CSV table of C-alpha atoms in Angstrom, one decimal:
chain,number,residue,atom,x,y,z
M,126,UNK,CA,0.2,0.1,0.0
M,127,UNK,CA,2.9,2.4,1.0
M,128,UNK,CA,4.6,1.6,-2.5
M,129,UNK,CA,1.4,2.6,-4.4
M,130,UNK,CA,1.1,5.9,-2.3
M,131,UNK,CA,4.2,6.8,-3.3
M,132,UNK,CA,3.5,6.0,-6.9
M,133,UNK,CA,0.6,8.5,-6.8
M,134,UNK,CA,2.3,11.5,-5.5
M,135,UNK,CA,5.0,10.9,-7.8
M,136,UNK,CA,2.4,11.0,-10.5
M,137,UNK,CA,0.7,13.8,-9.0
M,138,UNK,CA,4.1,16.0,-8.6
M,139,UNK,CA,4.9,15.1,-12.3
M,140,UNK,CA,1.8,16.4,-13.2
M,141,UNK,CA,1.8,19.8,-10.9
M,142,UNK,CA,5.3,20.2,-12.4
M,143,UNK,CA,4.0,20.0,-16.1
M,144,UNK,CA,0.9,22.2,-15.5
M,145,UNK,CA,3.1,24.9,-14.1
M,146,UNK,CA,5.4,24.5,-17.0
M,147,UNK,CA,2.4,25.3,-19.4
M,148,UNK,CA,1.0,28.2,-17.3
M,149,UNK,CA,4.7,29.9,-17.2
M,150,UNK,CA,5.0,29.8,-20.9
M,151,UNK,CA,1.7,31.4,-21.9
M,152,UNK,CA,2.7,31.5,-25.6
M,153,UNK,CA,1.0,29.6,-28.5
M,154,UNK,CA,3.0,26.4,-29.8
M,155,UNK,CA,3.3,24.5,-33.1
M,156,UNK,CA,4.1,21.0,-33.4
M,157,UNK,CA,7.8,20.1,-32.8
M,158,UNK,CA,7.1,16.7,-31.2
M,159,UNK,CA,4.1,15.8,-33.3
M,160,UNK,CA,5.8,16.3,-36.9
M,161,UNK,CA,9.3,15.3,-35.6
M,162,UNK,CA,10.4,11.4,-35.2
M,163,UNK,CA,9.5,9.4,-32.0
M,164,UNK,CA,12.7,8.9,-29.8
M,165,UNK,CA,14.4,5.5,-30.4
M,166,UNK,CA,13.7,4.6,-27.0
M,167,UNK,CA,9.9,5.0,-27.5
M,168,UNK,CA,9.9,3.3,-30.9
M,169,UNK,CA,11.5,0.2,-29.4
M,170,UNK,CA,8.8,0.2,-26.7
M,171,UNK,CA,6.4,0.0,-29.2
M,172,UNK,CA,8.0,-2.9,-31.1
M,173,UNK,CA,8.1,-4.9,-28.0
M,174,UNK,CA,4.5,-4.3,-27.4
M,175,UNK,CA,3.5,-5.3,-31.1
M,176,UNK,CA,5.4,-8.5,-30.6
M,177,UNK,CA,3.6,-9.6,-27.2
M,178,UNK,CA,1.8,-13.1,-27.6
M,179,UNK,CA,-1.5,-11.6,-26.2
M,180,UNK,CA,-1.6,-9.0,-29.1
M,181,UNK,CA,-2.9,-11.4,-31.9
M,182,UNK,CA,-5.5,-14.0,-32.4
M,183,UNK,CA,-4.3,-15.9,-35.7
M,184,UNK,CA,-1.1,-17.1,-36.8
M,185,UNK,CA,0.4,-18.0,-40.4
M,186,UNK,CA,3.9,-19.2,-40.4
M,187,UNK,CA,5.7,-16.0,-38.6
M,188,UNK,CA,3.0,-13.7,-39.3
M,189,UNK,CA,0.8,-12.9,-36.5
M,190,UNK,CA,-2.8,-11.6,-37.3
M,191,UNK,CA,-5.5,-9.8,-35.4
M,192,UNK,CA,-8.6,-9.3,-37.0
M,193,UNK,CA,-12.1,-7.7,-35.9
M,194,UNK,CA,-15.6,-7.2,-37.2
M,195,UNK,CA,-18.0,-4.9,-35.4
M,196,UNK,CA,-20.8,-2.5,-35.8
M,197,UNK,CA,-21.7,0.7,-34.2
M,198,UNK,CA,-25.4,1.9,-33.5
M,199,UNK,CA,-25.3,5.6,-32.6
M,200,UNK,CA,-27.6,8.4,-31.7
M,201,UNK,CA,-26.2,11.9,-32.3
M,202,UNK,CA,-28.3,15.0,-31.5
M,203,UNK,CA,-26.1,17.5,-33.3
M,204,UNK,CA,-24.7,16.1,-36.6
M,205,UNK,CA,-24.4,19.5,-38.3
M,206,UNK,CA,-22.3,21.1,-35.1
M,207,UNK,CA,-25.0,23.8,-35.2
M,208,UNK,CA,-26.4,26.0,-32.4
M,209,UNK,CA,-29.5,26.0,-30.7
M,210,UNK,CA,-32.6,25.3,-32.9
M,211,UNK,CA,-30.6,25.0,-36.0
M,212,UNK,CA,-28.9,21.4,-34.7
M,213,UNK,CA,-30.3,18.2,-36.4
M,214,UNK,CA,-30.3,14.7,-34.9
M,215,UNK,CA,-29.9,11.4,-36.6
M,216,UNK,CA,-29.3,7.7,-35.8
M,217,UNK,CA,-26.2,6.4,-37.6
M,218,UNK,CA,-24.9,2.7,-38.5
M,219,UNK,CA,-21.5,2.1,-38.8
M,220,UNK,CA,-20.1,-1.2,-39.7
M,221,UNK,CA,-16.3,-1.6,-39.4
M,222,UNK,CA,-13.5,-4.1,-40.0
M,223,UNK,CA,-9.8,-4.1,-38.7
M,224,UNK,CA,-6.9,-5.8,-39.5
M,225,UNK,CA,-3.5,-6.1,-38.1
M,226,UNK,CA,-0.4,-8.3,-39.3
M,227,UNK,CA,3.1,-8.2,-37.8
M,228,UNK,CA,5.8,-10.2,-39.3
M,229,UNK,CA,9.2,-10.5,-37.2
M,230,UNK,CA,10.9,-12.0,-40.3
M,231,UNK,CA,14.2,-11.8,-38.4
M,232,UNK,CA,15.4,-11.0,-34.5
M,233,UNK,CA,15.4,-7.4,-35.3
M,234,UNK,CA,13.6,-6.8,-38.7
M,235,UNK,CA,9.8,-6.4,-39.0
M,236,UNK,CA,6.7,-5.6,-40.8
M,237,UNK,CA,3.6,-4.4,-39.4
M,238,UNK,CA,0.5,-3.4,-41.6
M,239,UNK,CA,-2.8,-2.0,-39.7
M,240,UNK,CA,-6.0,-1.1,-41.5
M,241,UNK,CA,-9.5,0.0,-40.1
M,242,UNK,CA,-12.4,0.5,-42.3
M,243,UNK,CA,-15.9,1.5,-42.2
M,244,UNK,CA,-18.9,3.1,-43.6
M,245,UNK,CA,-21.5,5.2,-42.3
M,246,UNK,CA,-25.2,5.0,-42.8
M,247,UNK,CA,-27.6,8.1,-41.8
M,248,UNK,CA,-31.3,7.0,-41.4
M,249,UNK,CA,-32.9,10.4,-41.2
M,250,UNK,CA,-30.4,12.5,-43.3
M,251,UNK,CA,-29.2,9.8,-46.4
M,252,UNK,CA,-27.4,13.0,-48.3
M,253,UNK,CA,-24.6,12.4,-45.3
M,254,UNK,CA,-23.9,8.6,-46.0
M,255,UNK,CA,-20.5,8.0,-46.5
M,256,UNK,CA,-19.4,8.6,-50.1
M,257,UNK,CA,-16.6,5.8,-49.7
M,258,UNK,CA,-15.1,3.5,-47.5
M,259,UNK,CA,-13.5,5.5,-44.5
M,260,UNK,CA,-10.2,4.5,-43.2
M,261,UNK,CA,-9.1,5.0,-39.7
M,262,UNK,CA,-6.3,7.4,-38.9
M,263,UNK,CA,-4.2,4.5,-37.3
M,264,UNK,CA,-4.0,2.5,-40.6
M,265,UNK,CA,-0.3,2.3,-41.6
M,266,UNK,CA,2.5,0.1,-43.0
M,267,UNK,CA,5.7,0.1,-41.0
M,268,UNK,CA,8.7,-1.5,-41.9
M,269,UNK,CA,11.9,-1.6,-39.6
M,270,UNK,CA,15.0,-3.0,-40.8
M,271,UNK,CA,18.8,-2.9,-39.4
M,272,UNK,CA,21.8,-2.2,-41.8
M,273,UNK,CA,24.8,-2.7,-39.5
M,274,UNK,CA,24.1,-0.5,-36.4
M,275,UNK,CA,21.7,1.8,-38.2
M,276,UNK,CA,17.9,1.0,-37.8
M,277,UNK,CA,15.6,2.1,-40.7
M,278,UNK,CA,11.9,2.7,-40.4
M,279,UNK,CA,10.0,3.1,-43.6
M,280,UNK,CA,6.2,3.8,-43.0
M,281,UNK,CA,3.0,4.8,-45.0
M,282,UNK,CA,0.3,6.2,-42.9
M,283,UNK,CA,-3.1,6.7,-44.6
M,284,UNK,CA,-6.8,7.8,-43.3
M,285,UNK,CA,-10.1,9.0,-44.8
M,286,UNK,CA,-12.2,10.7,-42.2
M,287,UNK,CA,-15.3,12.7,-42.4
M,288,UNK,CA,-16.3,13.6,-38.6
M,289,UNK,CA,-15.9,17.2,-38.2
M,290,UNK,CA,-16.1,17.1,-34.5
M,291,UNK,CA,-12.4,16.4,-34.2
M,292,UNK,CA,-11.4,19.5,-35.6
M,293,UNK,CA,-11.8,22.3,-33.2
M,294,UNK,CA,-11.9,25.0,-36.1
M,295,UNK,CA,-15.3,23.7,-37.6
M,296,UNK,CA,-18.6,24.5,-36.8
M,297,UNK,CA,-21.9,24.4,-38.8
M,298,UNK,CA,-21.0,21.4,-41.0
M,299,UNK,CA,-21.9,17.7,-40.8
M,300,UNK,CA,-19.0,16.5,-43.0
M,301,UNK,CA,-15.4,17.2,-43.6
M,302,UNK,CA,-14.3,14.3,-45.7
M,303,UNK,CA,-10.7,14.5,-46.3
M,304,UNK,CA,-7.8,12.1,-47.2
M,305,UNK,CA,-4.5,12.5,-45.5
M,306,UNK,CA,-1.1,10.5,-46.0
M,307,UNK,CA,2.2,10.6,-44.6
M,308,UNK,CA,5.0,8.7,-45.9
M,309,UNK,CA,8.6,9.0,-44.7
M,310,UNK,CA,11.7,7.1,-43.6
M,311,UNK,CA,13.5,7.5,-40.3
M,312,UNK,CA,16.9,6.2,-39.3
M,313,UNK,CA,18.7,6.2,-36.0
M,314,UNK,CA,22.1,5.1,-34.8
M,315,UNK,CA,22.5,3.6,-31.1
M,316,UNK,CA,26.0,4.6,-30.0
M,317,UNK,CA,25.6,3.0,-26.4
M,318,UNK,CA,25.1,6.4,-24.6
M,319,UNK,CA,24.3,8.5,-27.7
M,320,UNK,CA,21.2,8.1,-29.9
M,321,UNK,CA,21.3,9.9,-33.5
M,322,UNK,CA,18.1,10.2,-35.4
M,323,UNK,CA,16.8,11.7,-38.3
M,324,UNK,CA,14.5,11.4,-41.4
M,325,UNK,CA,12.2,13.0,-44.2
M,326,UNK,CA,8.3,12.8,-44.4
M,327,UNK,CA,6.1,14.1,-46.9
M,328,UNK,CA,2.3,14.6,-46.4
M,329,UNK,CA,-0.4,15.0,-48.6
M,330,UNK,CA,-3.6,16.6,-47.5
M,331,UNK,CA,-6.8,16.5,-49.8
M,332,UNK,CA,-10.5,17.6,-49.2
M,333,UNK,CA,-13.0,15.2,-50.5
M,334,UNK,CA,-16.2,17.3,-50.2
M,335,UNK,CA,-17.0,20.9,-51.0
M,336,UNK,CA,-18.5,23.3,-48.5
M,337,UNK,CA,-17.9,26.8,-46.6
M,338,UNK,CA,-15.2,26.2,-44.4
M,339,UNK,CA,-17.2,27.8,-41.2
M,340,UNK,CA,-20.6,28.5,-40.1
M,341,UNK,CA,-19.8,32.3,-40.4
M,342,UNK,CA,-18.9,31.8,-43.8
M,343,UNK,CA,-22.2,30.0,-44.8
M,344,UNK,CA,-24.0,33.0,-43.0
M,345,UNK,CA,-22.2,35.7,-44.9
M,346,UNK,CA,-21.8,34.1,-48.3
M,347,UNK,CA,-19.2,36.5,-49.0
M,348,UNK,CA,-15.4,34.9,-48.1
M,349,UNK,CA,-15.4,31.9,-50.6
M,350,UNK,CA,-13.2,30.0,-48.4
M,351,UNK,CA,-14.4,26.1,-49.1
M,352,UNK,CA,-12.6,22.7,-48.0
M,353,UNK,CA,-10.9,22.3,-51.6
M,354,UNK,CA,-9.0,25.4,-51.0
M,355,UNK,CA,-7.4,23.5,-48.0
M,356,UNK,CA,-5.5,20.9,-50.0
M,357,UNK,CA,-1.7,21.0,-49.6
M,358,UNK,CA,1.4,19.1,-49.2
M,359,UNK,CA,4.3,19.2,-46.8
M,360,UNK,CA,8.0,18.3,-47.2
M,361,UNK,CA,9.6,17.8,-43.7
M,362,UNK,CA,13.2,17.3,-42.6
M,363,UNK,CA,13.8,16.5,-38.9
M,364,UNK,CA,16.7,15.2,-36.5
M,365,UNK,CA,17.8,14.5,-33.1
M,366,UNK,CA,20.5,13.9,-30.9
M,367,UNK,CA,19.9,11.8,-27.8
M,368,UNK,CA,21.6,10.8,-24.7
M,369,UNK,CA,20.6,8.0,-22.2
M,370,UNK,CA,20.3,9.2,-18.6
M,371,UNK,CA,19.7,5.5,-17.9
M,372,UNK,CA,18.5,2.4,-19.7
M,373,UNK,CA,15.0,3.8,-19.7
M,374,UNK,CA,15.7,7.4,-19.8
M,375,UNK,CA,16.7,9.2,-23.3
M,376,UNK,CA,17.1,13.1,-23.3
M,377,UNK,CA,18.2,15.4,-25.9
M,378,UNK,CA,17.7,17.9,-28.8
M,379,UNK,CA,15.5,17.8,-31.8
M,380,UNK,CA,15.1,19.8,-34.8
M,381,UNK,CA,12.7,19.9,-37.9
M,382,UNK,CA,12.4,22.3,-41.0
M,383,UNK,CA,9.1,22.0,-43.2
M,384,UNK,CA,7.7,23.5,-46.0
M,385,UNK,CA,4.0,23.9,-46.8
M,386,UNK,CA,2.5,24.2,-50.3
M,387,UNK,CA,-1.2,24.8,-51.0
M,388,UNK,CA,-2.4,23.8,-54.6
M,389,UNK,CA,-4.9,26.8,-54.5
M,390,UNK,CA,-4.6,30.3,-53.9
M,391,UNK,CA,-7.0,30.5,-50.8
M,392,UNK,CA,-4.3,29.6,-48.3
M,393,UNK,CA,-0.9,31.1,-47.9
M,394,UNK,CA,2.5,28.7,-48.1
M,395,UNK,CA,4.9,28.8,-45.5
M,396,UNK,CA,8.3,27.5,-44.3
M,397,UNK,CA,9.0,26.4,-40.5
M,398,UNK,CA,11.9,25.6,-38.3
M,399,UNK,CA,11.7,24.5,-34.9
M,400,UNK,CA,14.4,23.4,-32.1
M,401,UNK,CA,13.7,22.0,-28.6
M,402,UNK,CA,14.7,19.6,-26.0
M,403,UNK,CA,13.1,16.5,-25.2
M,404,UNK,CA,13.1,13.9,-22.1
M,405,UNK,CA,11.5,10.3,-22.6
M,406,UNK,CA,11.2,7.5,-20.2
M,407,UNK,CA,10.0,5.7,-17.1
M,408,UNK,CA,10.8,7.7,-13.9
M,409,UNK,CA,9.4,4.5,-11.9
M,410,UNK,CA,8.5,1.0,-12.9
M,411,UNK,CA,4.8,2.0,-13.2
M,412,UNK,CA,5.1,5.6,-14.5
M,413,UNK,CA,6.2,6.9,-17.8
M,414,UNK,CA,6.6,10.4,-18.6
M,415,UNK,CA,7.6,12.4,-21.9
M,416,UNK,CA,8.2,16.1,-22.4
M,417,UNK,CA,9.2,18.2,-25.4
M,418,UNK,CA,9.9,22.0,-25.3
M,419,UNK,CA,11.0,24.1,-28.0
M,420,UNK,CA,10.8,27.3,-30.0
M,421,UNK,CA,9.3,27.5,-33.8
M,422,UNK,CA,9.7,29.9,-35.9
M,423,UNK,CA,7.1,30.0,-38.9
M,424,UNK,CA,6.7,32.4,-41.9
M,425,UNK,CA,3.8,32.8,-44.4
M,426,UNK,CA,3.8,34.3,-47.5
M,427,UNK,CA,1.1,36.5,-48.5
M,428,UNK,CA,-1.3,37.1,-51.3
M,429,UNK,CA,-4.0,34.2,-50.2
M,430,UNK,CA,-7.8,35.1,-50.4
M,431,UNK,CA,-7.8,34.4,-46.6
M,432,UNK,CA,-6.1,38.0,-46.5
M,433,UNK,CA,-3.8,36.9,-43.5
M,434,UNK,CA,-0.4,38.4,-43.2
M,435,UNK,CA,0.5,36.7,-39.7
M,436,UNK,CA,3.6,35.0,-38.7
M,437,UNK,CA,4.6,33.5,-35.5
M,438,UNK,CA,7.7,32.9,-33.6
M,439,UNK,CA,6.6,30.9,-30.5
M,440,UNK,CA,7.4,28.5,-27.7
M,441,UNK,CA,5.8,25.1,-28.2
M,442,UNK,CA,5.5,22.2,-25.9
M,443,UNK,CA,4.0,18.8,-25.1
M,444,UNK,CA,4.1,17.2,-21.8
M,445,UNK,CA,2.2,13.8,-20.5
M,446,UNK,CA,2.6,11.5,-17.8
M,447,UNK,CA,0.8,8.1,-17.5
M,448,UNK,CA,0.4,5.9,-14.3
M,449,UNK,CA,-0.5,2.2,-14.0
M,450,UNK,CA,-1.5,2.3,-10.5
M,451,UNK,CA,-2.4,-1.4,-10.4
M,452,UNK,CA,-3.6,-4.3,-12.8
M,453,UNK,CA,-7.1,-2.8,-12.6
M,454,UNK,CA,-6.4,1.0,-13.0
M,455,UNK,CA,-4.2,3.1,-15.2
M,456,UNK,CA,-4.7,7.0,-16.0
M,457,UNK,CA,-2.8,9.6,-17.9
M,458,UNK,CA,-2.6,13.4,-18.1
M,459,UNK,CA,-1.2,15.3,-20.8
M,460,UNK,CA,-0.6,19.1,-21.5
M,461,UNK,CA,0.1,20.3,-24.8
M,462,UNK,CA,0.5,23.8,-26.6
M,463,UNK,CA,0.8,23.8,-30.5
M,464,UNK,CA,-0.2,25.5,-33.9
M,465,UNK,CA,-2.6,23.6,-36.3
M,466,UNK,CA,-2.5,24.4,-40.2
M,467,UNK,CA,-5.5,27.1,-40.5
M,468,UNK,CA,-8.9,26.9,-41.7
M,469,UNK,CA,-9.4,30.4,-43.2
M,470,UNK,CA,-6.5,31.7,-41.6
M,471,UNK,CA,-2.7,30.8,-41.5
M,472,UNK,CA,-2.7,28.9,-38.3
M,473,UNK,CA,-4.9,28.3,-35.2
M,474,UNK,CA,-3.3,28.1,-31.6
M,475,UNK,CA,-4.2,25.5,-29.2
M,476,UNK,CA,-3.8,25.0,-25.7
M,477,UNK,CA,-5.1,22.1,-23.8
M,478,UNK,CA,-5.3,19.8,-21.1
M,479,UNK,CA,-6.5,16.0,-21.2
M,480,UNK,CA,-7.2,13.2,-18.6
M,481,UNK,CA,-7.9,9.7,-19.3
M,482,UNK,CA,-8.3,6.0,-17.5
M,483,UNK,CA,-8.9,2.7,-18.0
M,484,UNK,CA,-10.6,0.8,-15.2
M,485,UNK,CA,-11.1,-3.0,-14.9
M,486,UNK,CA,-14.4,-3.0,-12.8
M,487,UNK,CA,-14.8,-6.6,-12.6
M,488,UNK,CA,-14.0,-9.4,-14.6
M,489,UNK,CA,-14.8,-9.0,-18.2
M,490,UNK,CA,-15.8,-5.6,-18.1
M,491,UNK,CA,-13.6,-2.6,-18.4
M,492,UNK,CA,-14.6,1.3,-18.0
M,493,UNK,CA,-12.8,3.9,-20.1
M,494,UNK,CA,-13.1,7.6,-19.8
M,495,UNK,CA,-11.5,10.7,-21.0
M,496,UNK,CA,-12.1,14.6,-20.2
M,497,UNK,CA,-10.5,17.4,-21.9
M,498,UNK,CA,-10.2,21.2,-22.3
M,499,UNK,CA,-9.1,23.5,-25.6
M,500,UNK,CA,-8.5,27.1,-26.1
M,501,UNK,CA,-8.8,27.6,-29.6
M,502,UNK,CA,-7.7,30.9,-31.5
M,503,UNK,CA,-7.4,31.8,-35.1
M,504,UNK,CA,-4.7,33.9,-36.5
M,505,UNK,CA,-5.4,37.2,-38.2
M,506,UNK,CA,-7.9,40.2,-37.3
M,507,UNK,CA,-11.2,41.2,-38.2
M,508,UNK,CA,-14.6,39.6,-37.6
M,509,UNK,CA,-13.4,36.2,-38.7
M,510,UNK,CA,-10.5,35.9,-36.1
M,511,UNK,CA,-12.2,33.4,-34.0
M,512,UNK,CA,-11.4,32.5,-30.4
M,513,UNK,CA,-13.3,29.5,-28.4
M,514,UNK,CA,-13.3,27.0,-26.0
M,515,UNK,CA,-13.9,23.6,-26.1
M,516,UNK,CA,-15.0,21.1,-23.4
M,517,UNK,CA,-15.1,17.6,-24.0
M,518,UNK,CA,-16.0,14.3,-22.1
M,519,UNK,CA,-16.4,10.7,-23.0
M,520,UNK,CA,-17.0,7.1,-21.2
M,521,UNK,CA,-17.1,3.9,-22.5
M,522,UNK,CA,-17.8,0.5,-20.9
M,523,UNK,CA,-16.8,-2.7,-22.6
M,524,UNK,CA,-18.0,-6.1,-21.7
M,525,UNK,CA,-16.9,-9.5,-22.7
M,526,UNK,CA,-20.0,-11.3,-23.8
M,527,UNK,CA,-18.0,-14.7,-24.9
M,528,UNK,CA,-14.5,-15.4,-25.7
M,529,UNK,CA,-14.5,-13.7,-28.8
M,530,UNK,CA,-17.4,-11.0,-28.5
M,531,UNK,CA,-17.5,-7.7,-26.9
M,532,UNK,CA,-20.6,-5.4,-26.3
M,533,UNK,CA,-19.7,-1.7,-25.6
M,534,UNK,CA,-21.9,1.1,-24.5
M,535,UNK,CA,-20.6,4.7,-24.6
M,536,UNK,CA,-21.4,8.5,-24.3
M,537,UNK,CA,-19.6,11.4,-25.7
M,538,UNK,CA,-20.2,15.3,-25.1
M,539,UNK,CA,-18.8,18.2,-26.7
M,540,UNK,CA,-19.3,22.1,-26.3
M,541,UNK,CA,-18.0,24.8,-28.0
M,542,UNK,CA,-18.3,28.2,-27.0
M,543,UNK,CA,-17.1,30.7,-29.5
M,544,UNK,CA,-16.3,34.5,-29.9
M,545,UNK,CA,-18.6,34.3,-33.2
M,546,UNK,CA,-21.8,33.1,-31.7
M,547,UNK,CA,-22.9,31.4,-34.8
M,548,UNK,CA,-20.1,29.1,-34.4
M,549,UNK,CA,-21.4,27.8,-31.0
M,550,UNK,CA,-22.7,24.3,-30.5
M,551,UNK,CA,-23.5,21.5,-28.2
M,552,UNK,CA,-23.2,18.0,-29.2
M,553,UNK,CA,-24.3,14.5,-27.4
M,554,UNK,CA,-23.8,11.1,-28.7
M,555,UNK,CA,-24.9,7.8,-27.4
M,556,UNK,CA,-23.8,4.7,-29.0
M,557,UNK,CA,-23.5,0.7,-28.6
M,558,UNK,CA,-20.8,-1.4,-30.1
M,559,UNK,CA,-20.8,-5.2,-31.2
M,560,UNK,CA,-17.3,-6.7,-32.0
M,561,UNK,CA,-16.2,-10.2,-33.1
M,562,UNK,CA,-12.5,-11.1,-32.8
M,563,UNK,CA,-11.3,-13.7,-34.7
């Protein structure tokens, strides 16, 4: 009991330290840690988890498979992310399938393939039905190979999504269909105490449906800003130098350079340079922590239809702590500041705090929960320079009906309070999942 108490105290101390750093650095961030490579230490942990025997339910030779079929029935009281009486409710049915294949074709070299696909049917508003198969954001092809002492990681990540609620800039729309693809190569060299890493990544974003980017655009009907004007490509170079503080802690410096080019004349192209320090690892047996703090300089060209000449030179950071209290309960807390690509502006500043937990209530029953708060601020000035707060909460219970069957039930709450009243919304979702794992 005393040991668990010490673990909790350590978790709270780390959370408080991270919160104080977040408050002291009251600047907007961008994405050093999200666009740069994960540390070699973390990549090794992920590979060990993928190779765990309990992660797969089928095996063919050396290739391990995990296959799942499922269906979700959902009630959404605001599919259009609209305010007040303009809200529109609907029942949505989403069948889905997932496949993961892991091939350790040698002691060190591995090939990992993951894909999740689905399709959504709207019973009240059939015009909102998915126009194609949806591909989940965690779908990817990941190839790890060692050449001497150098480890190469070649990857391709692909997703097709349409839910607008995952994007804090959007309001007043039911669909934001987009294809996102990131393909790249990373390499790292472990020199005992020193770990060197670097790589290149090419990102593609393509909107798959038309529409105005905000509810304010739809109301005014004058700005001409559409989803198709968001199509762009990003080329990024990144590198890092890490030092092993101990076998389970890696610290160092990280840098990246990127160019963003839009295919149309709505948004402004940009170049970005970022430099920062990081620390990843396990302070104790049951606590893992990661912190990345840096500075980013992003310069935007002018002339786009959005009429935004803003640049930023800003602090950026991401901090998280995960604590496995015991075999029944684990939780995590994170703080971050970053800037994402703008929708009708050069960029959007976001600061957030997130708490999540997993609780094994009784045998065969697990409860997952998450709560978060975000502040959102668009660059630029004038009547369209939105600032907003978003509050979110979700809870889901999963019960193992039989050996291969899982039954889930969940609730999601989302509230946006915007400086532009027409962009306010409140959304509630209730859903049931039935999944079969082969």
